[in-house]
PDB file of C-alpha atoms in Angstrom:
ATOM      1  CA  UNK F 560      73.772  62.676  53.406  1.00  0.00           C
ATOM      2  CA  UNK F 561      76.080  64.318  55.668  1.00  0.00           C
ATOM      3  CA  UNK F 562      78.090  67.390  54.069  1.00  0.00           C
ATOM      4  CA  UNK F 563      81.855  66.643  54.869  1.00  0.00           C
ATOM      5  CA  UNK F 564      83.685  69.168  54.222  1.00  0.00           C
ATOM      6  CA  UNK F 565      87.853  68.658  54.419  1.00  0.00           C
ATOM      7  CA  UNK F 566      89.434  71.430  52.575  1.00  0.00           C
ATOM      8  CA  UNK F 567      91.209  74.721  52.879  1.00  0.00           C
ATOM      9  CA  UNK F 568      87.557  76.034  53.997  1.00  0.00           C
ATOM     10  CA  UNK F 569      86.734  73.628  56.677  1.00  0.00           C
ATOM     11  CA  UNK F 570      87.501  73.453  60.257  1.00  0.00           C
ATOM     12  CA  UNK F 571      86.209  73.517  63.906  1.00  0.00           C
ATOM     13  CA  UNK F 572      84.555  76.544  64.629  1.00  0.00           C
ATOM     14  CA  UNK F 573      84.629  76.332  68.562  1.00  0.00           C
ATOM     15  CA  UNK F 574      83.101  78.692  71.112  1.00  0.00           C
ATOM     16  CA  UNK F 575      81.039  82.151  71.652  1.00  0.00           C
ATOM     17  CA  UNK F 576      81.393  83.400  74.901  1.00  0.00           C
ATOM     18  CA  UNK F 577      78.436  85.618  74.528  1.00  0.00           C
ATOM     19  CA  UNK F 578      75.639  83.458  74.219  1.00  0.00           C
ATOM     20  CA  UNK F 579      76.709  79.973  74.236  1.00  0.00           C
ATOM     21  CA  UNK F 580      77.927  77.677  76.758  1.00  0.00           C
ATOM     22  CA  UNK F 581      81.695  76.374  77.320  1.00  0.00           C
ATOM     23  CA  UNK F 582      80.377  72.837  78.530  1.00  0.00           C
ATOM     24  CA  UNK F 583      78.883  70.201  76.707  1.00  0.00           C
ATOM     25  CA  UNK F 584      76.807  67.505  78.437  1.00  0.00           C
ATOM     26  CA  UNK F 585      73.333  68.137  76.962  1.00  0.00           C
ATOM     27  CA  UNK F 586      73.172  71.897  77.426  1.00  0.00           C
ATOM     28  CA  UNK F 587      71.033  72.957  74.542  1.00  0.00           C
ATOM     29  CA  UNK F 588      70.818  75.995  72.018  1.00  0.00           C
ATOM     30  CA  UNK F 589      68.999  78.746  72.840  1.00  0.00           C
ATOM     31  CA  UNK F 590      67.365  79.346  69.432  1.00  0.00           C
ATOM     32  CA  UNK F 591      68.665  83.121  68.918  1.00  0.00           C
ATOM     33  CA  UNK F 592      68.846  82.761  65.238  1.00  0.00           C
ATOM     34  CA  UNK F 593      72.627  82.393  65.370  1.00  0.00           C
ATOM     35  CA  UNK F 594      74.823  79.723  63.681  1.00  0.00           C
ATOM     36  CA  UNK F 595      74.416  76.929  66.025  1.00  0.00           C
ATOM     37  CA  UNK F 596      77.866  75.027  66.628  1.00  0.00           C
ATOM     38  CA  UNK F 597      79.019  72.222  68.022  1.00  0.00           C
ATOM     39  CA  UNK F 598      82.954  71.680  69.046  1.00  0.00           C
ATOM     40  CA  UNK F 599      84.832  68.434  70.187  1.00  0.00           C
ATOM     41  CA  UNK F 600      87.971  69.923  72.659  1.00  0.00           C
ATOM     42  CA  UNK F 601      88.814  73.326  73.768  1.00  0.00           C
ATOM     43  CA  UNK F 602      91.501  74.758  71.380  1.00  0.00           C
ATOM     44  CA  UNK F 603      89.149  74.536  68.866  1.00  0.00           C
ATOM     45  CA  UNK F 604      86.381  76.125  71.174  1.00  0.00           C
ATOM     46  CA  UNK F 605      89.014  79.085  71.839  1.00  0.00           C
ATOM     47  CA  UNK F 606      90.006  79.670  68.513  1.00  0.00           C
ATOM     48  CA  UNK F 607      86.633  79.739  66.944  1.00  0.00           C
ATOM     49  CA  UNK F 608      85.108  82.004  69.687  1.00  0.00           C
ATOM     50  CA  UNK F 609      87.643  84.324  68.492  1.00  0.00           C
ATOM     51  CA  UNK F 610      86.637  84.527  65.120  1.00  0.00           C
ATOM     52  CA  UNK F 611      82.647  83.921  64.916  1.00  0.00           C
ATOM     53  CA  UNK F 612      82.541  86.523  67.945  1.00  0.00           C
ATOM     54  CA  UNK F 613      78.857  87.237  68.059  1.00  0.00           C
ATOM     55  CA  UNK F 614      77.550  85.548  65.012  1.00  0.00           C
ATOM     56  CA  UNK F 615      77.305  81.962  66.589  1.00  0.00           C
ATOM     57  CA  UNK F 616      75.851  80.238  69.349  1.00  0.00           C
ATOM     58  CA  UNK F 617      78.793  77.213  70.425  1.00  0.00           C
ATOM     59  CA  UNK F 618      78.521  74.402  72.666  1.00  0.00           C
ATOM     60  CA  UNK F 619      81.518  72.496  73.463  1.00  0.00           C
ATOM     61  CA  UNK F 620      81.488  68.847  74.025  1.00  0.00           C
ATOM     62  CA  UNK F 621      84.482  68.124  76.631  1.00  0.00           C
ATOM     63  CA  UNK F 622      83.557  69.698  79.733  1.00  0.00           C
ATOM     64  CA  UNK F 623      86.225  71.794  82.188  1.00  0.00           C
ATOM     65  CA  UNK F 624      88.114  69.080  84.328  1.00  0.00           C
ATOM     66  CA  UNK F 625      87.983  66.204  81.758  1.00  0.00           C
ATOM     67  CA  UNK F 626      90.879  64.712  79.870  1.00  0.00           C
ATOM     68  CA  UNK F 627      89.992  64.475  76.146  1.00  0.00           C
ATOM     69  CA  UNK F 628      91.266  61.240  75.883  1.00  0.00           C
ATOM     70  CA  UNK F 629      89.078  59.798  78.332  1.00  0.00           C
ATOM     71  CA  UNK F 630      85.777  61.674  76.723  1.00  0.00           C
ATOM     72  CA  UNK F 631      82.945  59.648  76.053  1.00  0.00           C
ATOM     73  CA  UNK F 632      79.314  61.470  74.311  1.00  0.00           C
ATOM     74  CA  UNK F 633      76.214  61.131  76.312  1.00  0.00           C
ATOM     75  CA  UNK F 634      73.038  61.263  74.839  1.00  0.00           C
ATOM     76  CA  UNK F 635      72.495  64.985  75.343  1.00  0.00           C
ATOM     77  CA  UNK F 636      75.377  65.674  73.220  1.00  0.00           C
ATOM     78  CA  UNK F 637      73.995  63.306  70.411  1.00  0.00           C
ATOM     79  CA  UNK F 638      71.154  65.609  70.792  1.00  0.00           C
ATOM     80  CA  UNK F 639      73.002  68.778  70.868  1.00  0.00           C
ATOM     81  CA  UNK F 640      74.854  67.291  67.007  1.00  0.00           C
ATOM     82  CA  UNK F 641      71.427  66.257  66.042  1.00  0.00           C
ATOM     83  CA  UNK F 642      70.105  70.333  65.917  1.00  0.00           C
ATOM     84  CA  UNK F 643      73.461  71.614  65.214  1.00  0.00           C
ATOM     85  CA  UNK F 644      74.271  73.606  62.040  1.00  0.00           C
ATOM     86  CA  UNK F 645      78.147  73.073  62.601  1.00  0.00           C
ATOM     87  CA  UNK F 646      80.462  69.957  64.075  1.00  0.00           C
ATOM     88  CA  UNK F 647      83.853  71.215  64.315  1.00  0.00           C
ATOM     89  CA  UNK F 648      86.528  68.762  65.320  1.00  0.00           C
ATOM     90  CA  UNK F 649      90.796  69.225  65.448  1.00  0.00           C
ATOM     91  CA  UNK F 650      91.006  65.921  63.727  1.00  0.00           C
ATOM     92  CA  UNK F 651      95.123  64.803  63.383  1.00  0.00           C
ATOM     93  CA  UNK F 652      93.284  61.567  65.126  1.00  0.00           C
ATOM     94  CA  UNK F 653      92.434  63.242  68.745  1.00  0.00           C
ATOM     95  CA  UNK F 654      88.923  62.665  68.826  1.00  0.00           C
ATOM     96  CA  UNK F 655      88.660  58.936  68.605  1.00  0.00           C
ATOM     97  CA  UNK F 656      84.917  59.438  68.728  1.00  0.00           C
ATOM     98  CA  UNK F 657      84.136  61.541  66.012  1.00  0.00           C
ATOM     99  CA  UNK F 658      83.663  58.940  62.809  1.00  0.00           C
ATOM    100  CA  UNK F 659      81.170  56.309  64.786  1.00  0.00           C
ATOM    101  CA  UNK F 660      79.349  59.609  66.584  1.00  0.00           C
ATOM    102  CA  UNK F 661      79.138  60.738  62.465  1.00  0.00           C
ATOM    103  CA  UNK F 662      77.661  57.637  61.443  1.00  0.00           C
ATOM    104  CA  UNK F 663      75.164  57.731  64.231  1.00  0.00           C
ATOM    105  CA  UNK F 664      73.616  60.640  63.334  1.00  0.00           C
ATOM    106  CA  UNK F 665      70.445  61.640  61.454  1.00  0.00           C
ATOM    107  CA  UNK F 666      71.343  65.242  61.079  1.00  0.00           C
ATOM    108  CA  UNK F 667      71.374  65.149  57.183  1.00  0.00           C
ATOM    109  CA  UNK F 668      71.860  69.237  57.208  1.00  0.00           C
ATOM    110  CA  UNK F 669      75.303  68.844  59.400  1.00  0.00           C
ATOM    111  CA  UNK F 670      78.531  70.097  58.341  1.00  0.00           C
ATOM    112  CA  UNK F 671      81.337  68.782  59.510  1.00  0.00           C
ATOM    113  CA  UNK F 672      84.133  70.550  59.522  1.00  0.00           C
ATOM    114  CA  UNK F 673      88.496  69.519  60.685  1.00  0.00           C
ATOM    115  CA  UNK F 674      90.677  72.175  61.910  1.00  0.00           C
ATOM    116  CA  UNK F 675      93.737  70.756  61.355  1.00  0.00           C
ATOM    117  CA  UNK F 676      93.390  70.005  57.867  1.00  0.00           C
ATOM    118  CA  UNK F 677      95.631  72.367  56.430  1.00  0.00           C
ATOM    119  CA  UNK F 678      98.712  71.555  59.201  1.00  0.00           C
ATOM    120  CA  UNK F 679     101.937  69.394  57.694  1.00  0.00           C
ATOM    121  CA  UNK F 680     100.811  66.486  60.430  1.00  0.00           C
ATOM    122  CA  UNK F 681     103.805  64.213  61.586  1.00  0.00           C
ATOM    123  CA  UNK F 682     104.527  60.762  63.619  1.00  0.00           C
ATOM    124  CA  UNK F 683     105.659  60.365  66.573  1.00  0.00           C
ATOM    125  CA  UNK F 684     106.742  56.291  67.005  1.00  0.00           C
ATOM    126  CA  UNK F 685     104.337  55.443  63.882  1.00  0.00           C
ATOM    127  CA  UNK F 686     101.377  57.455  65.929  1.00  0.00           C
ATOM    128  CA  UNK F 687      99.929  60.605  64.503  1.00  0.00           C
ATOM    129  CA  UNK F 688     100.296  63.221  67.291  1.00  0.00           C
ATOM    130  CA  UNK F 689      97.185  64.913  67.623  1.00  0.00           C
ATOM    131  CA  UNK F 690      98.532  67.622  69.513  1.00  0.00           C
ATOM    132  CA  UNK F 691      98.654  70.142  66.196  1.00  0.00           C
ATOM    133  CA  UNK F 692      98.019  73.303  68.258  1.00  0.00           C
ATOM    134  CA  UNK F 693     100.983  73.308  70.608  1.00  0.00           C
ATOM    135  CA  UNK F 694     102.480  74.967  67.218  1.00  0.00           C
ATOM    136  CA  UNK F 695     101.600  78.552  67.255  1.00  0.00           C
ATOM    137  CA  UNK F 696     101.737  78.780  63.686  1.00  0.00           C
ATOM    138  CA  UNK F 697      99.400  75.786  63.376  1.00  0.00           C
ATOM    139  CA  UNK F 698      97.254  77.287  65.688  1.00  0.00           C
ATOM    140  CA  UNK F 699      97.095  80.377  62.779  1.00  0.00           C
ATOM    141  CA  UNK F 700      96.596  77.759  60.409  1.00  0.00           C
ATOM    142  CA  UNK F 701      93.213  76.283  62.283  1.00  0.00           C
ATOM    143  CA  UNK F 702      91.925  79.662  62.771  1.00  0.00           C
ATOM    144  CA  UNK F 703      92.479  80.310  59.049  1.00  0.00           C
ATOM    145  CA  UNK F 704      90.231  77.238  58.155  1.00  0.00           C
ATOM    146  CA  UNK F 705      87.543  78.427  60.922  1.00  0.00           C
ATOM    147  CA  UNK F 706      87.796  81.969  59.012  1.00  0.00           C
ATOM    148  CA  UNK F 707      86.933  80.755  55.785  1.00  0.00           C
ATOM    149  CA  UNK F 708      84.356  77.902  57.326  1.00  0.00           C
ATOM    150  CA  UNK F 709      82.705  80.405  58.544  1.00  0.00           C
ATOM    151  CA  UNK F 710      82.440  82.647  55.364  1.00  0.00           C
ATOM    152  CA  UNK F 711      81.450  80.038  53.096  1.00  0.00           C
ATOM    153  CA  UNK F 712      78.681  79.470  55.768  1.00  0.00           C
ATOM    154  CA  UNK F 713      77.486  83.162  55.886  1.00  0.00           C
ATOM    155  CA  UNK F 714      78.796  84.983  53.216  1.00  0.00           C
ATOM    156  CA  UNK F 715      76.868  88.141  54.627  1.00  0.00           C
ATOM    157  CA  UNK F 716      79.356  88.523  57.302  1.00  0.00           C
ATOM    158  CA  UNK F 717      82.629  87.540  55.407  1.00  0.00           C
ATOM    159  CA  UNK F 718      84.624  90.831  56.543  1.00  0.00           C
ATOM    160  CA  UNK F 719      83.554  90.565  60.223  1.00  0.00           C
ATOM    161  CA  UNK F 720      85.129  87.230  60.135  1.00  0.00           C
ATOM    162  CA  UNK F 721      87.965  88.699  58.213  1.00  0.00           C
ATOM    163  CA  UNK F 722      88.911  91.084  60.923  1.00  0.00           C
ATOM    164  CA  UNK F 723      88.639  89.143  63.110  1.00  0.00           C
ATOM    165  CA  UNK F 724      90.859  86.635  62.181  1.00  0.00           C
ATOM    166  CA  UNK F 725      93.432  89.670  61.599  1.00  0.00           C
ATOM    167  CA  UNK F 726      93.279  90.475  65.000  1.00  0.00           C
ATOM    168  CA  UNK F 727      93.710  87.261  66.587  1.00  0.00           C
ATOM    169  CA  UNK F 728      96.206  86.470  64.193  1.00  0.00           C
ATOM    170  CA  UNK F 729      98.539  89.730  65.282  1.00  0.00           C
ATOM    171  CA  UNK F 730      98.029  88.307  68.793  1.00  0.00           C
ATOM    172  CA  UNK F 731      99.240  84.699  67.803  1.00  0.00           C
ATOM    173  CA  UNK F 732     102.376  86.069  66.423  1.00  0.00           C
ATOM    174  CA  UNK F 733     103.208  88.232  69.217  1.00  0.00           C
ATOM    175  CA  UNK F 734     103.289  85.016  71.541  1.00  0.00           C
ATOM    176  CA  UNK F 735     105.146  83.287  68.624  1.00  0.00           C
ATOM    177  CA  UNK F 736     107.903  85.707  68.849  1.00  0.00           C
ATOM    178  CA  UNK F 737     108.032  85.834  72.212  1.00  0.00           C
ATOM    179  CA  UNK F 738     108.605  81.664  72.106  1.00  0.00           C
ATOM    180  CA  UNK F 739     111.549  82.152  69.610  1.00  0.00           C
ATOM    181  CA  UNK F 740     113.124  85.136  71.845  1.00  0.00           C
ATOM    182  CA  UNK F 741     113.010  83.095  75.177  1.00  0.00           C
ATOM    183  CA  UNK F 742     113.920  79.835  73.713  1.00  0.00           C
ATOM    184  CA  UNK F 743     116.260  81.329  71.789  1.00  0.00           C
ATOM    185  CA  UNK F 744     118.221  82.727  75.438  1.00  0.00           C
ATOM    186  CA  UNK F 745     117.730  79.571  76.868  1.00  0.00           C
ATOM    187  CA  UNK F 746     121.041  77.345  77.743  1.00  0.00           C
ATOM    188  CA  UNK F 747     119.323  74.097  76.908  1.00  0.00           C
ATOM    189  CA  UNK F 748     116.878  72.502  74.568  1.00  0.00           C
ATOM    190  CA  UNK F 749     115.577  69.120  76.225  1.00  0.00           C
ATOM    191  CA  UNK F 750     112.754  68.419  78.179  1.00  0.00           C
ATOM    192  CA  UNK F 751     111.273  65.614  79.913  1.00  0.00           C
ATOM    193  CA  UNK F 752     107.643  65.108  79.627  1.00  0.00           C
ATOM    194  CA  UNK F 753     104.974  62.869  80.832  1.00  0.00           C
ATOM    195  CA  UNK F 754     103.216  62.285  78.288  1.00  0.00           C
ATOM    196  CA  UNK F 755     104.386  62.745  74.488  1.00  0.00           C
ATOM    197  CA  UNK F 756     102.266  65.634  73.933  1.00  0.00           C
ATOM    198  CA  UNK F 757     104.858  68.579  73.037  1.00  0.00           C
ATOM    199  CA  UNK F 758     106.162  66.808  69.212  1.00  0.00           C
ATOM    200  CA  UNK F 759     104.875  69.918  67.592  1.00  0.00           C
ATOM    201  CA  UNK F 760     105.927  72.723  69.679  1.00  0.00           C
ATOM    202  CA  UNK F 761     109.688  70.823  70.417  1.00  0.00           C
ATOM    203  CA  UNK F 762     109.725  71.266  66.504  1.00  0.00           C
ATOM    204  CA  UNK F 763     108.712  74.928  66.410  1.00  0.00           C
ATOM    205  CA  UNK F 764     111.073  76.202  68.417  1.00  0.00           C
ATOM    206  CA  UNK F 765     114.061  73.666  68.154  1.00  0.00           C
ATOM    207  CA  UNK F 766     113.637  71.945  71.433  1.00  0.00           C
ATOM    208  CA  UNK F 767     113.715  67.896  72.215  1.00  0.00           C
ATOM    209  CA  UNK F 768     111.082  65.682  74.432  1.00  0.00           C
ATOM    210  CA  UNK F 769     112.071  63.055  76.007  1.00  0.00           C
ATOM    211  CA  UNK F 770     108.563  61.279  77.200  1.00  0.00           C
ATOM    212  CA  UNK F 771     107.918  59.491  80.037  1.00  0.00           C
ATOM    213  CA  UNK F 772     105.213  57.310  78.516  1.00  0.00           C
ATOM    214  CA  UNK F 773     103.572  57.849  74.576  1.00  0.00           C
ATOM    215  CA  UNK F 774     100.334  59.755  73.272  1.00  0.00           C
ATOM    216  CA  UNK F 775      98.530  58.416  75.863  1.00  0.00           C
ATOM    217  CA  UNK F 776      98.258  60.531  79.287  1.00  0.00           C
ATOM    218  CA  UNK F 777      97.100  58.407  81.752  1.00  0.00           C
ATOM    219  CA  UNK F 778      99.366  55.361  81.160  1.00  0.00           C
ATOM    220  CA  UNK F 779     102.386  54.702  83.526  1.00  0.00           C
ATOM    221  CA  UNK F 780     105.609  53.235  82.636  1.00  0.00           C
ATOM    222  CA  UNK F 781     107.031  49.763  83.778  1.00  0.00           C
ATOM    223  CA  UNK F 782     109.863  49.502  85.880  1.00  0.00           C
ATOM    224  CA  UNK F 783     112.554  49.428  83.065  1.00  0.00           C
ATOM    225  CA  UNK F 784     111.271  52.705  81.007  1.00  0.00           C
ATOM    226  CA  UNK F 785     111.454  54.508  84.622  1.00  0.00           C
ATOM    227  CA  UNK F 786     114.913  53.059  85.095  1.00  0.00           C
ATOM    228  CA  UNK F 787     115.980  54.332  81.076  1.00  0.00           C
ATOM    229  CA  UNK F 788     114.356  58.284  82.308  1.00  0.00           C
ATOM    230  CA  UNK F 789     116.200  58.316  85.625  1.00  0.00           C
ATOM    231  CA  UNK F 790     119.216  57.238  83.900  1.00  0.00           C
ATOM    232  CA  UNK F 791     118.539  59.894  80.716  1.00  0.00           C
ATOM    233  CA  UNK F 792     117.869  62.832  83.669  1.00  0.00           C
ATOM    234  CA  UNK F 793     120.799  62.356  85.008  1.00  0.00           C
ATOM    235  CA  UNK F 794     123.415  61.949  82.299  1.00  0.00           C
ATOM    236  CA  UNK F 795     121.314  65.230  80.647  1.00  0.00           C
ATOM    237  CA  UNK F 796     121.181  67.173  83.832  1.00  0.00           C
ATOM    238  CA  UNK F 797     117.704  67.595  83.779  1.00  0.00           C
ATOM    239  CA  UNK F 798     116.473  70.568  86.548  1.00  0.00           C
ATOM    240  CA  UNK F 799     112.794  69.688  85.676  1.00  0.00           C
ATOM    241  CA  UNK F 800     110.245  66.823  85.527  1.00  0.00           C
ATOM    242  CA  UNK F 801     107.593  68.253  83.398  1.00  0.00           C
ATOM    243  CA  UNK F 802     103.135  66.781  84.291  1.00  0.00           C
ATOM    244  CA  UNK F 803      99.939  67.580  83.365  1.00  0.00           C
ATOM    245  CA  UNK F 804      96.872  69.302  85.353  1.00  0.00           C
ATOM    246  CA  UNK F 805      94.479  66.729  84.025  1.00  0.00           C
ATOM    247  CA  UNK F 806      96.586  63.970  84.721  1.00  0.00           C
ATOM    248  CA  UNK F 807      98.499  62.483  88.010  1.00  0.00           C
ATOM    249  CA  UNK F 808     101.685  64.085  88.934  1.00  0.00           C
ATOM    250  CA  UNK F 809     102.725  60.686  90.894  1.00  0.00           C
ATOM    251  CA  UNK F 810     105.588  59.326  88.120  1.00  0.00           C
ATOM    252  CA  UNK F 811     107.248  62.877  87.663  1.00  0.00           C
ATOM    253  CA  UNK F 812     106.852  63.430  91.066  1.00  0.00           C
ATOM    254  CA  UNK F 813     108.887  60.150  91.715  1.00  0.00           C
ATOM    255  CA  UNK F 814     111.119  60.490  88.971  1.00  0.00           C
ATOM    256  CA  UNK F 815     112.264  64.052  90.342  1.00  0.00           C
ATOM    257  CA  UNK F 816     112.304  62.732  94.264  1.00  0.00           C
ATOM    258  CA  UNK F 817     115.181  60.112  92.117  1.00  0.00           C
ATOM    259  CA  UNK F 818     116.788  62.742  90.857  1.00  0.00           C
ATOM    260  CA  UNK F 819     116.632  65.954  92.583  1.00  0.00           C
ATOM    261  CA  UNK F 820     114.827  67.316  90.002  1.00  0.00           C
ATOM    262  CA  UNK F 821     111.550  69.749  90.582  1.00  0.00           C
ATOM    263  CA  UNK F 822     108.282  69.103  88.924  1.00  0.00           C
ATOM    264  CA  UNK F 823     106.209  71.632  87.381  1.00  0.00           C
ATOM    265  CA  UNK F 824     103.290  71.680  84.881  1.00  0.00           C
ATOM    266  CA  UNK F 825     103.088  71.824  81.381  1.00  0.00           C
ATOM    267  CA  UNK F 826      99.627  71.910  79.557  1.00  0.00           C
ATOM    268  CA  UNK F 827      99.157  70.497  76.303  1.00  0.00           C
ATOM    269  CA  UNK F 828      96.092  72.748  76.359  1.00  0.00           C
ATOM    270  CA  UNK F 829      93.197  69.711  75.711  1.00  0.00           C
ATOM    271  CA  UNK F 830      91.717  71.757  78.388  1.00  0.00           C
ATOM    272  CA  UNK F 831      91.016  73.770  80.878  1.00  0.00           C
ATOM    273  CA  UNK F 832      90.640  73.306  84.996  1.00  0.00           C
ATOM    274  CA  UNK F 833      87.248  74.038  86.513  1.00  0.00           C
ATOM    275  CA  UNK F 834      89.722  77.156  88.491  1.00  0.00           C
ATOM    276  CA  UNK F 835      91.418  78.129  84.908  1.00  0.00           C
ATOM    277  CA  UNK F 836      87.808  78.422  83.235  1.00  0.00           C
ATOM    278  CA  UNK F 837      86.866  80.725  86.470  1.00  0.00           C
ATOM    279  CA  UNK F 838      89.735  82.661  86.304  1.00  0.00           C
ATOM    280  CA  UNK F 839      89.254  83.684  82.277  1.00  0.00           C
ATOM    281  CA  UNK F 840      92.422  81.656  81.282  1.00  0.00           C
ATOM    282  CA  UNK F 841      92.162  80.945  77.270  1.00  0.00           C
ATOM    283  CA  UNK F 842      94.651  79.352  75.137  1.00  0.00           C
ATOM    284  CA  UNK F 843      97.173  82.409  74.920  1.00  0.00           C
ATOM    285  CA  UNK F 844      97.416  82.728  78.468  1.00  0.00           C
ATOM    286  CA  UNK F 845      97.689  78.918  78.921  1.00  0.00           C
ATOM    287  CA  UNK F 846     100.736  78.883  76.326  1.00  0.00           C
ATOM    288  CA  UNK F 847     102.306  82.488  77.796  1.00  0.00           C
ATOM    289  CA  UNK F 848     102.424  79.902  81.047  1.00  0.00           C
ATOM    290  CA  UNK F 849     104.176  77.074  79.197  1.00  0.00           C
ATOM    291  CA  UNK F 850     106.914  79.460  78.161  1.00  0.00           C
ATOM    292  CA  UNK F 851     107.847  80.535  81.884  1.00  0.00           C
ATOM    293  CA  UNK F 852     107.807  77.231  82.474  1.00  0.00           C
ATOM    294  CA  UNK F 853     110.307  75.982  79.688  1.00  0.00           C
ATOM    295  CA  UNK F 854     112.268  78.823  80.495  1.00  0.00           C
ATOM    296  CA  UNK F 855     112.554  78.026  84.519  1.00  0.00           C
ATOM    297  CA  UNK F 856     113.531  74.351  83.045  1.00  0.00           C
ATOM    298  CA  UNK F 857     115.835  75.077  80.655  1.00  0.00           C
ATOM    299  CA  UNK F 858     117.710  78.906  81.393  1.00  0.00           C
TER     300      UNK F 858
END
């Protein structure tokens, strides 16, 4: 039977630079007599490479380019689960995969492990928003869980883990205060969105979304729920249509031609680009770029 493990010391442990591989699509473990891990999306991955640092080997299942909704497991990375040691997964209902992959599995010896077990989740219209890590402070929450995942895994190494958590942790406030300064000096607090991905950080730091369309990215509106945004950007005064990388900028690009609005990007951080990966980009960098963002939008 499957160890399940749900508490205050479980969680996705995602991603080891050194030694381990950032895609997932079959690529296998290397057999270095490391922890070998398996992760579902790249927060996760980012966080957990932070704290494991050397002591794991990681694989992560959603490669560079793909939107996590849209993820579907080949059979390499049934293989990968099958000789893993470790499944971490953000859970908060993002990876719509995760129970039937579980079932499938003959990897009695796997522990499975949610990140975001320990965050206060909310609703957004009667849907759990998955999107727990746009919170900074949740994001110190899920690397608390990988922290003590990892300890009650390898006991041995318990105040490596420690410190590292401690580190990260410094580095997750910093950009937490520098969210509540900026947003804080900002003139307004709305933004409109493409996709109903920003619930969590809107309630962080005392800001509103207005989406375009729900939890799902790729959908498009209808003809009335484009009429209801043009008509809410321009009674608001909005300066800025807010899309994704990973998804099609064509609505916000047409709502803004309606308006006279620019567009510009802002990443609910499922992932990174093919270009971002190159470039070294990890989740603080891709947040420290949603800040100059909201603050173009909104100063």
């Amino acid at each position: 039977m499957k160890k399940m493990i749900t508490g205050v010391l479980l969680v996705v442990l995602a991603v080891c630079m050194t030694g381990c591989e950032a895609a997932g699509g079959g690529t296998g473990f290397q057999g270095k007599g490391k922890i070998s891990i398996v992760t579902s999306i790249y927060p996760v991955y980012d966080f957990a490479k932070h704290i494991a640092g050397d002591k794991a080997e990681i694989v992560n299942l959603v490669p560079a380019g793909v939107e996590p909704h849209d993820f579907e497991l080949s059979t390499g990375d049934m293989q990968l689960l099958e000789k893993a040691d470790l499944f971490f997964y953000n859970g908060a209902g993002m990876e719509s995969f995760v129970d039937k992959t579980l079932a499938a599995l003959s990897n009695r010896n796997l522990v499975v492990v949610e990140a975001a077990v320990k965050v206060d989740k909310f609703e957004a219209h009667h849907r759990m928003d998955p999107h727990t890590w746009l919170s900074v402070e949740n994001a110190i929450l899920e690397c608390q869980t990988i922290m003590e995942a990892l300890i009650g895994l390898d006991q041995a190494n318990a105040e490596y883990y420690e410190q590292n958590f401690e580190e990260y942790s410094r580095q997750l406030r910093a950009l937490d205060e520098q969210y509540k300064k900026t947003i804080s000096e900002c003139s307004g607090d709305t933004i409109v969105v493409a996709h109903e991905a920003f619930g969590y950080l809107c309630d962080e730091y005392g800001l509103k979304q207005e989406a375009v369309e729900g939890l799902t990215a790729d959908s498009e509106p209808d003809s009335a729920r484009l009429k209801e945004i043009i008509d809410f950007c321009r009674e608001h005064e909005i300066k800025v249509i807010f899309f994704e990388e990973l998804v099609s900028p064509k609505v916000a690009q047409t709502i803004a031609d309606e308006v006279g609005a620019d567009t510009d990007v802002l990443n609910p951080v499922e992932g990174l680009t093919a270009e971002q990966e190159a470039e070294g980009l990890d989740y603080i960098g891709l947040m420290e770029q949603n800040l100059e963002a909201l603050e173009r939008a909104l100063k």
